[in-house]
Short mmCIF file of C-alpha atoms and ligand atoms in Angstrom, two decimals:
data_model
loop_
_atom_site.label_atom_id
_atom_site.label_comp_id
_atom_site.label_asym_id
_atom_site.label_seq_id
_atom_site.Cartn_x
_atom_site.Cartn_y
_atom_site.Cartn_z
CA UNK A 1 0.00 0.00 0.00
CA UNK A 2 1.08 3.73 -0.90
CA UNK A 3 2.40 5.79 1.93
CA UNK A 4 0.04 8.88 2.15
CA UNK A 5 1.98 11.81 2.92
CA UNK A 6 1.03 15.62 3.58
CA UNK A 7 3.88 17.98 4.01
CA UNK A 8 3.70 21.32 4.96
CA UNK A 9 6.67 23.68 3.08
CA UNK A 10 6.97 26.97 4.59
CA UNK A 11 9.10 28.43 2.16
CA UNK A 12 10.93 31.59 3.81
CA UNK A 13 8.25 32.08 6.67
CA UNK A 14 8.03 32.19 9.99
CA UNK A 15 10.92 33.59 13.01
CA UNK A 16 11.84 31.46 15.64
CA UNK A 17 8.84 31.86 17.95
CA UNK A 18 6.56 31.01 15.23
CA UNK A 19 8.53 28.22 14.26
CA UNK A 20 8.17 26.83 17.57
CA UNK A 21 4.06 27.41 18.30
CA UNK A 22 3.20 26.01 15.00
CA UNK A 23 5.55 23.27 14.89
CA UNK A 24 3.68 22.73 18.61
CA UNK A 25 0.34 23.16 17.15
CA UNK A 26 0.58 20.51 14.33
CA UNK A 27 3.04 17.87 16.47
CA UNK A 28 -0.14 17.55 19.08
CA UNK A 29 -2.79 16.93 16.44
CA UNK A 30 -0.77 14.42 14.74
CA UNK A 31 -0.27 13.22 17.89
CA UNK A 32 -3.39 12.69 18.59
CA UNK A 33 -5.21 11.92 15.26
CA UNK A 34 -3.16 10.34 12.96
CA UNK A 35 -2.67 7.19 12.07
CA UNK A 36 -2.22 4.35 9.86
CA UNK A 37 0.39 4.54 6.50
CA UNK A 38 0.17 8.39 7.40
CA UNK A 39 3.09 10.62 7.14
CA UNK A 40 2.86 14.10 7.45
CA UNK A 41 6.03 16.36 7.25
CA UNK A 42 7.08 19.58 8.32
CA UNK A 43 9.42 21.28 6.15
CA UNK A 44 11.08 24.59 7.99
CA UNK A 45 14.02 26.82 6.77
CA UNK A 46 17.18 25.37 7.45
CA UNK A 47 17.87 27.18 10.64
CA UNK A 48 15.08 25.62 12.34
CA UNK A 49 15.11 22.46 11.66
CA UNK A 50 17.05 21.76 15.18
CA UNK A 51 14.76 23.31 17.31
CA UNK A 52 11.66 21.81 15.74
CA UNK A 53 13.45 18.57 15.84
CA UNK A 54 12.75 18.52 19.99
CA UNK A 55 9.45 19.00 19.58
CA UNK A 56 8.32 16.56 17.04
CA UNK A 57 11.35 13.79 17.56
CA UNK A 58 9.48 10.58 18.82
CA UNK A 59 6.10 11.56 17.01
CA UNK A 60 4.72 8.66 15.65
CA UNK A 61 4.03 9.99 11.46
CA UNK A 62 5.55 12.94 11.94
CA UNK A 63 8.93 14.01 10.45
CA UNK A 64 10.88 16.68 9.08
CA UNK A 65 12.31 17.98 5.59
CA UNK A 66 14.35 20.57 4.45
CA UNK A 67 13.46 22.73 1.11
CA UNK A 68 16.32 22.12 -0.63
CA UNK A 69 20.24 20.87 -0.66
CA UNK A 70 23.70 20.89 -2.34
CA UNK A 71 23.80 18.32 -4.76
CA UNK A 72 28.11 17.88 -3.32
CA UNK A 73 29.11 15.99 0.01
CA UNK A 74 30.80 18.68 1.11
CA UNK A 75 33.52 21.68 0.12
CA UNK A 76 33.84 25.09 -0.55
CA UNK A 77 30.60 25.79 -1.58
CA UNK A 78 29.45 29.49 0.85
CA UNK A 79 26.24 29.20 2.29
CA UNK A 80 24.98 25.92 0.96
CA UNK A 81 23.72 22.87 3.15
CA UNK A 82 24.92 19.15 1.67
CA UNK A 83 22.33 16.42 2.12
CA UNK A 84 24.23 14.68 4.58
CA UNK A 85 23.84 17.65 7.28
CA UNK A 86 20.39 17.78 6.93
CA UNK A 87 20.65 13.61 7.86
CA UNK A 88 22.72 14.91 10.83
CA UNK A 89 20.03 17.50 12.01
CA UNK A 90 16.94 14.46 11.49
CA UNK A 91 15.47 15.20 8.58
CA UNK A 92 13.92 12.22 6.87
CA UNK A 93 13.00 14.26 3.16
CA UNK A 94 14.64 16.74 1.04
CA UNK A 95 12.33 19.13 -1.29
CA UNK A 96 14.50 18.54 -4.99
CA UNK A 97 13.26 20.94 -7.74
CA UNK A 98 10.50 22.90 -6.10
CA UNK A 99 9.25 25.22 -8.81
CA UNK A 100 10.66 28.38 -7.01
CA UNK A 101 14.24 27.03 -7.44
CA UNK A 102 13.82 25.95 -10.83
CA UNK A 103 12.52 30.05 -11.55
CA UNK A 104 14.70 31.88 -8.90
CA UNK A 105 17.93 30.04 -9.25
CA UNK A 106 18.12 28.59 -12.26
CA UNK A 107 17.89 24.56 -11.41
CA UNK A 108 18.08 22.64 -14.52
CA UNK A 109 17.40 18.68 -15.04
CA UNK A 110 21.23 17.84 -14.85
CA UNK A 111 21.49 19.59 -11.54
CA UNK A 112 18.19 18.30 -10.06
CA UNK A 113 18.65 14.58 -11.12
CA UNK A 114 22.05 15.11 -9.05
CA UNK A 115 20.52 16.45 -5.89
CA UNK A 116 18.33 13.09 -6.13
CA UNK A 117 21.11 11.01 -5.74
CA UNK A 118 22.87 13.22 -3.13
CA UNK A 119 19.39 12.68 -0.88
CA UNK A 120 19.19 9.08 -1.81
CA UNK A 121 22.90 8.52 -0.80
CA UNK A 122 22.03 10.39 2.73
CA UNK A 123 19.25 7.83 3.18
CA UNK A 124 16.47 10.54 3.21
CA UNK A 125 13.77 10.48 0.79
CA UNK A 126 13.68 13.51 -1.99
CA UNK A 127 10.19 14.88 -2.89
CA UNK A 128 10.69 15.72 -6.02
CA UNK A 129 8.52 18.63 -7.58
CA UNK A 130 7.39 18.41 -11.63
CA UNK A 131 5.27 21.17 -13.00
CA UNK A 132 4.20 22.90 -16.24
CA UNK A 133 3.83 26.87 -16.66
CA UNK A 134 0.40 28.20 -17.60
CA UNK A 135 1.41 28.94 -21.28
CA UNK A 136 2.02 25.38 -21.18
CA UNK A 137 -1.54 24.32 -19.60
CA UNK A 138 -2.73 26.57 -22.00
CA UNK A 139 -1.18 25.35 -25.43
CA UNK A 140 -1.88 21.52 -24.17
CA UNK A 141 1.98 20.42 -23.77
CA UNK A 142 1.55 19.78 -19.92
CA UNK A 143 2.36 16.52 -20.74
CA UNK A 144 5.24 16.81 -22.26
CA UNK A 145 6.78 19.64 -20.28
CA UNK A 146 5.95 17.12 -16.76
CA UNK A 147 7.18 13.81 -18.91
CA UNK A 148 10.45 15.62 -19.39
CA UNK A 149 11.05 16.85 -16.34
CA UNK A 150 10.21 13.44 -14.74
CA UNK A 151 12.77 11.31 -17.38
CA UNK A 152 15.70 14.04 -16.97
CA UNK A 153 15.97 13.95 -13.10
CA UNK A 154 14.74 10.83 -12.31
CA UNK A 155 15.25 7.97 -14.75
CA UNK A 156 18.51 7.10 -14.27
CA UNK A 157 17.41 5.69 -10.78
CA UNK A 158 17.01 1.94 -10.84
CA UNK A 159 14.24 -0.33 -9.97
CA UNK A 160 14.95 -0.20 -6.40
CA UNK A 161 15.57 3.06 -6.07
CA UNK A 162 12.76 4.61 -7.92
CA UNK A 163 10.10 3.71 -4.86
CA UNK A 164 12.07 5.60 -2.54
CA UNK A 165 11.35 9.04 -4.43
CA UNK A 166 7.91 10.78 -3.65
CA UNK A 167 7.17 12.88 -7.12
CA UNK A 168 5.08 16.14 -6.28
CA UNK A 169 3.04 16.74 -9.56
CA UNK A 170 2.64 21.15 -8.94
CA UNK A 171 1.95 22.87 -11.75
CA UNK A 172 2.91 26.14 -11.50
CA UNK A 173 -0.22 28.21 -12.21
CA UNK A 174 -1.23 26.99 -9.02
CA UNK A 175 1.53 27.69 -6.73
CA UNK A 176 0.54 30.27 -4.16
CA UNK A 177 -1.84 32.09 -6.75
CA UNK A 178 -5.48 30.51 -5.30
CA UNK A 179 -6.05 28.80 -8.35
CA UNK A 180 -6.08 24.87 -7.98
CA UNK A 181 -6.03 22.31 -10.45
CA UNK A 182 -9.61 20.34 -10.53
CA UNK A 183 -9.13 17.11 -9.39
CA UNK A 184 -9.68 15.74 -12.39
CA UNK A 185 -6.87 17.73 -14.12
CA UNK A 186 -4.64 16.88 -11.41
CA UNK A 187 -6.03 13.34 -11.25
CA UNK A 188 -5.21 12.54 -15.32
CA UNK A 189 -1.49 14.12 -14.62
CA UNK A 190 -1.00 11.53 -11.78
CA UNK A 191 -2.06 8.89 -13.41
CA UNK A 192 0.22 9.90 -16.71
CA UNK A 193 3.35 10.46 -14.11
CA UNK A 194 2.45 7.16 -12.69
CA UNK A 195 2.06 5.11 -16.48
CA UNK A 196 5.40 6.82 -17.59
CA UNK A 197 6.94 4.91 -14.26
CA UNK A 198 5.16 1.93 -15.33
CA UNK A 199 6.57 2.10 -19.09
CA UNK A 200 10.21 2.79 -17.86
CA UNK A 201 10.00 0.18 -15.24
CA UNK A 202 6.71 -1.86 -14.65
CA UNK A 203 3.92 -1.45 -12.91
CA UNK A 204 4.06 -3.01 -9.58
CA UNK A 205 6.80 -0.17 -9.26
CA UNK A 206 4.76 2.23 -10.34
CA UNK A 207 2.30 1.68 -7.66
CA UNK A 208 4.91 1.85 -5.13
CA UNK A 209 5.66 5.39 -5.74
CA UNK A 210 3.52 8.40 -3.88
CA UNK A 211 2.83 11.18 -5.62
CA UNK A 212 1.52 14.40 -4.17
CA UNK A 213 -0.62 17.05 -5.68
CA UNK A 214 0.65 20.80 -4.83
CA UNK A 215 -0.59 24.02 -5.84
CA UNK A 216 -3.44 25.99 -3.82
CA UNK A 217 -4.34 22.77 -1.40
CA UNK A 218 -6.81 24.28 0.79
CA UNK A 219 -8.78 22.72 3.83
CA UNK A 220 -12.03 23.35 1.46
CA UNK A 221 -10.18 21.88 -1.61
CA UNK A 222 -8.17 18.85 0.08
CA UNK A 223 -11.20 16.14 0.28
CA UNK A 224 -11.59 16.25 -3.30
CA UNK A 225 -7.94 16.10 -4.77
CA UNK A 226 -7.06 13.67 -1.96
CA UNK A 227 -9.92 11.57 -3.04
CA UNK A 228 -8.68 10.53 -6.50
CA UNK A 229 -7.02 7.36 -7.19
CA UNK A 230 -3.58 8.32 -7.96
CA UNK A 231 -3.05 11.33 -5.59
CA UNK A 232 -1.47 10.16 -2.28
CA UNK A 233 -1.45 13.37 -0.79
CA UNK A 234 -0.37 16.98 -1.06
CA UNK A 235 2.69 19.27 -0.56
CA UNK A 236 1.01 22.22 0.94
CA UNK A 237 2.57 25.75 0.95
CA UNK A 238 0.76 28.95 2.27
CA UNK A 239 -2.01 26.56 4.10
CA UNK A 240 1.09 24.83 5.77
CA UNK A 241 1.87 28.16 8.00
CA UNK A 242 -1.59 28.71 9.78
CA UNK A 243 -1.98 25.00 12.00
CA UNK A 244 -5.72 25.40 11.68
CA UNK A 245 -5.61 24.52 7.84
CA UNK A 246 -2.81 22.80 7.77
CA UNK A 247 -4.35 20.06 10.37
CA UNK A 248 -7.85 20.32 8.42
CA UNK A 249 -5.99 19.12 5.24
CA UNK A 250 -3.95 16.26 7.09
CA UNK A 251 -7.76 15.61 8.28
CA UNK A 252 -8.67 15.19 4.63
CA UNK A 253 -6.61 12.22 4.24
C1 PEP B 1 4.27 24.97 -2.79
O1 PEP B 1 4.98 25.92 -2.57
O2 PEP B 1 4.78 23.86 -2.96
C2 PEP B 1 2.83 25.18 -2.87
C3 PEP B 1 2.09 24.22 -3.31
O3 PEP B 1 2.36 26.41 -2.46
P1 PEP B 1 0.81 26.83 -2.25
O4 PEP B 1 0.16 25.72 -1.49
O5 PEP B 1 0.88 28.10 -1.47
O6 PEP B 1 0.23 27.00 -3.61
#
């Protein structure tokens, strides 16, 4: 069975004392209320992953993740973070090609399908992002734009290592702009992202992998998308900082 997974990325949000009430907030609903093949993920700015780490360490489902990393061990690389600190620190995922690194800082396929391996080789789990612009949704190449994306950074995993990747289908007219995919449009991308994994490898891998729906996820929107067959879950942004939504949408699933 698919793990279901809702993670919560805050992007560059929150000070210390916020850090520390939501982080609070969320850890004693999860606590409380979740269960099962549940996961649900907090993903702070680096400098507070530590701190949150005492308050969530020994939740049952609960873990943390870090938004992005250096794709090298280690080196003379100012103010980067390698994959094998964040290990250090306890985080269990890595955010690998979120669509704001891809835009802001120029992350290509080469570099992205090297970060994967960096996470992999920590022994976290990279949740990687795939996307389409709206020009793209618009002239009907989603497909092709996600399909590449997808085959670039991720297919030279093998067999085995392919189920240890969560893919995050966002596309990117969605992302923090109130607009959400319908659940059918985000429902026929899953199930495309999922038949490419089957074609490449087969299809009891395929089902193996979790992919997450991001882009908008609201408490009022979460039921829906989290209803259809191929979409284990949701990487949540702007919900993810106020822990009323973000424990109505780990409710959802
Ligand atoms: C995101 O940043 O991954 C995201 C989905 O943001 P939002 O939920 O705010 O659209």
């Amino acid at each position: 069975m698919r793990k279901k997974i809702v993670a919560g990325n805050w992007k560059m949000n929150n000070d210390r004392e916020e850090a520390f009430k939501l982080t609070s907030e969320v850890t004693h609903m999860v606590e409380d209320e979740v269960k099962g093949n549940t996961e649900v993920v907090i993903i702070p700015p680096f400098v507070h992953i530590s701190s949150t780490r005492k308050l969530v360490e020994g939740i049952a489902h609960l873990h943390l993740g870090a938004q992005n990393c250096h794709e090298e061990k280690g080196g003379a690389y100012t103010g980067e973070i390698s994959a094998g600190m964040l290990q250090s620190v306890g985080c269990k995922y890595v955010i690998v090609g979120h669509s704001e690194r891809r835009e802001f800082f120029g992350e290509d396929h080469e570099v992205l399908s090297k970060k994967v391996d960096a996470v992999l080789a920590s022994d976290m789990i990279p949740i990687f992002c795939c996307g389409e612009k709206l020009d793209s949704r618009e002239d009907g190449t989603q497909n092709e734009v996600v399909a590449q994306q997808v085959e670039k950074s991720l297919f030279h995993l093998s067999e085995t290592q392919i189920p240890a990747v969560v893919i995050a289908y966002e596309p990117v007219w969605a992302i923090g702009t109130g607009k959400t995919a319908s659940a059918e449009q985000a429902q026929e991308m899953h199930a495309f992202i999922r038949k490419l994994i089957a074609e490449k490898y087969n299809q009891d891998t395929a089902d193996k992998v979790s992919i997450l729906y991001g882009g908008s996820v609201k408490p009022g929107n979460a039921g829906e998308l989290f209803a259809q067959e191929d979409i284990d879950g949701g990487l949540i942004g702007g919900a993810s900082l106020k822990s009323r939504d973000f424990t109505d949408i780990i409710k959802a699933i």
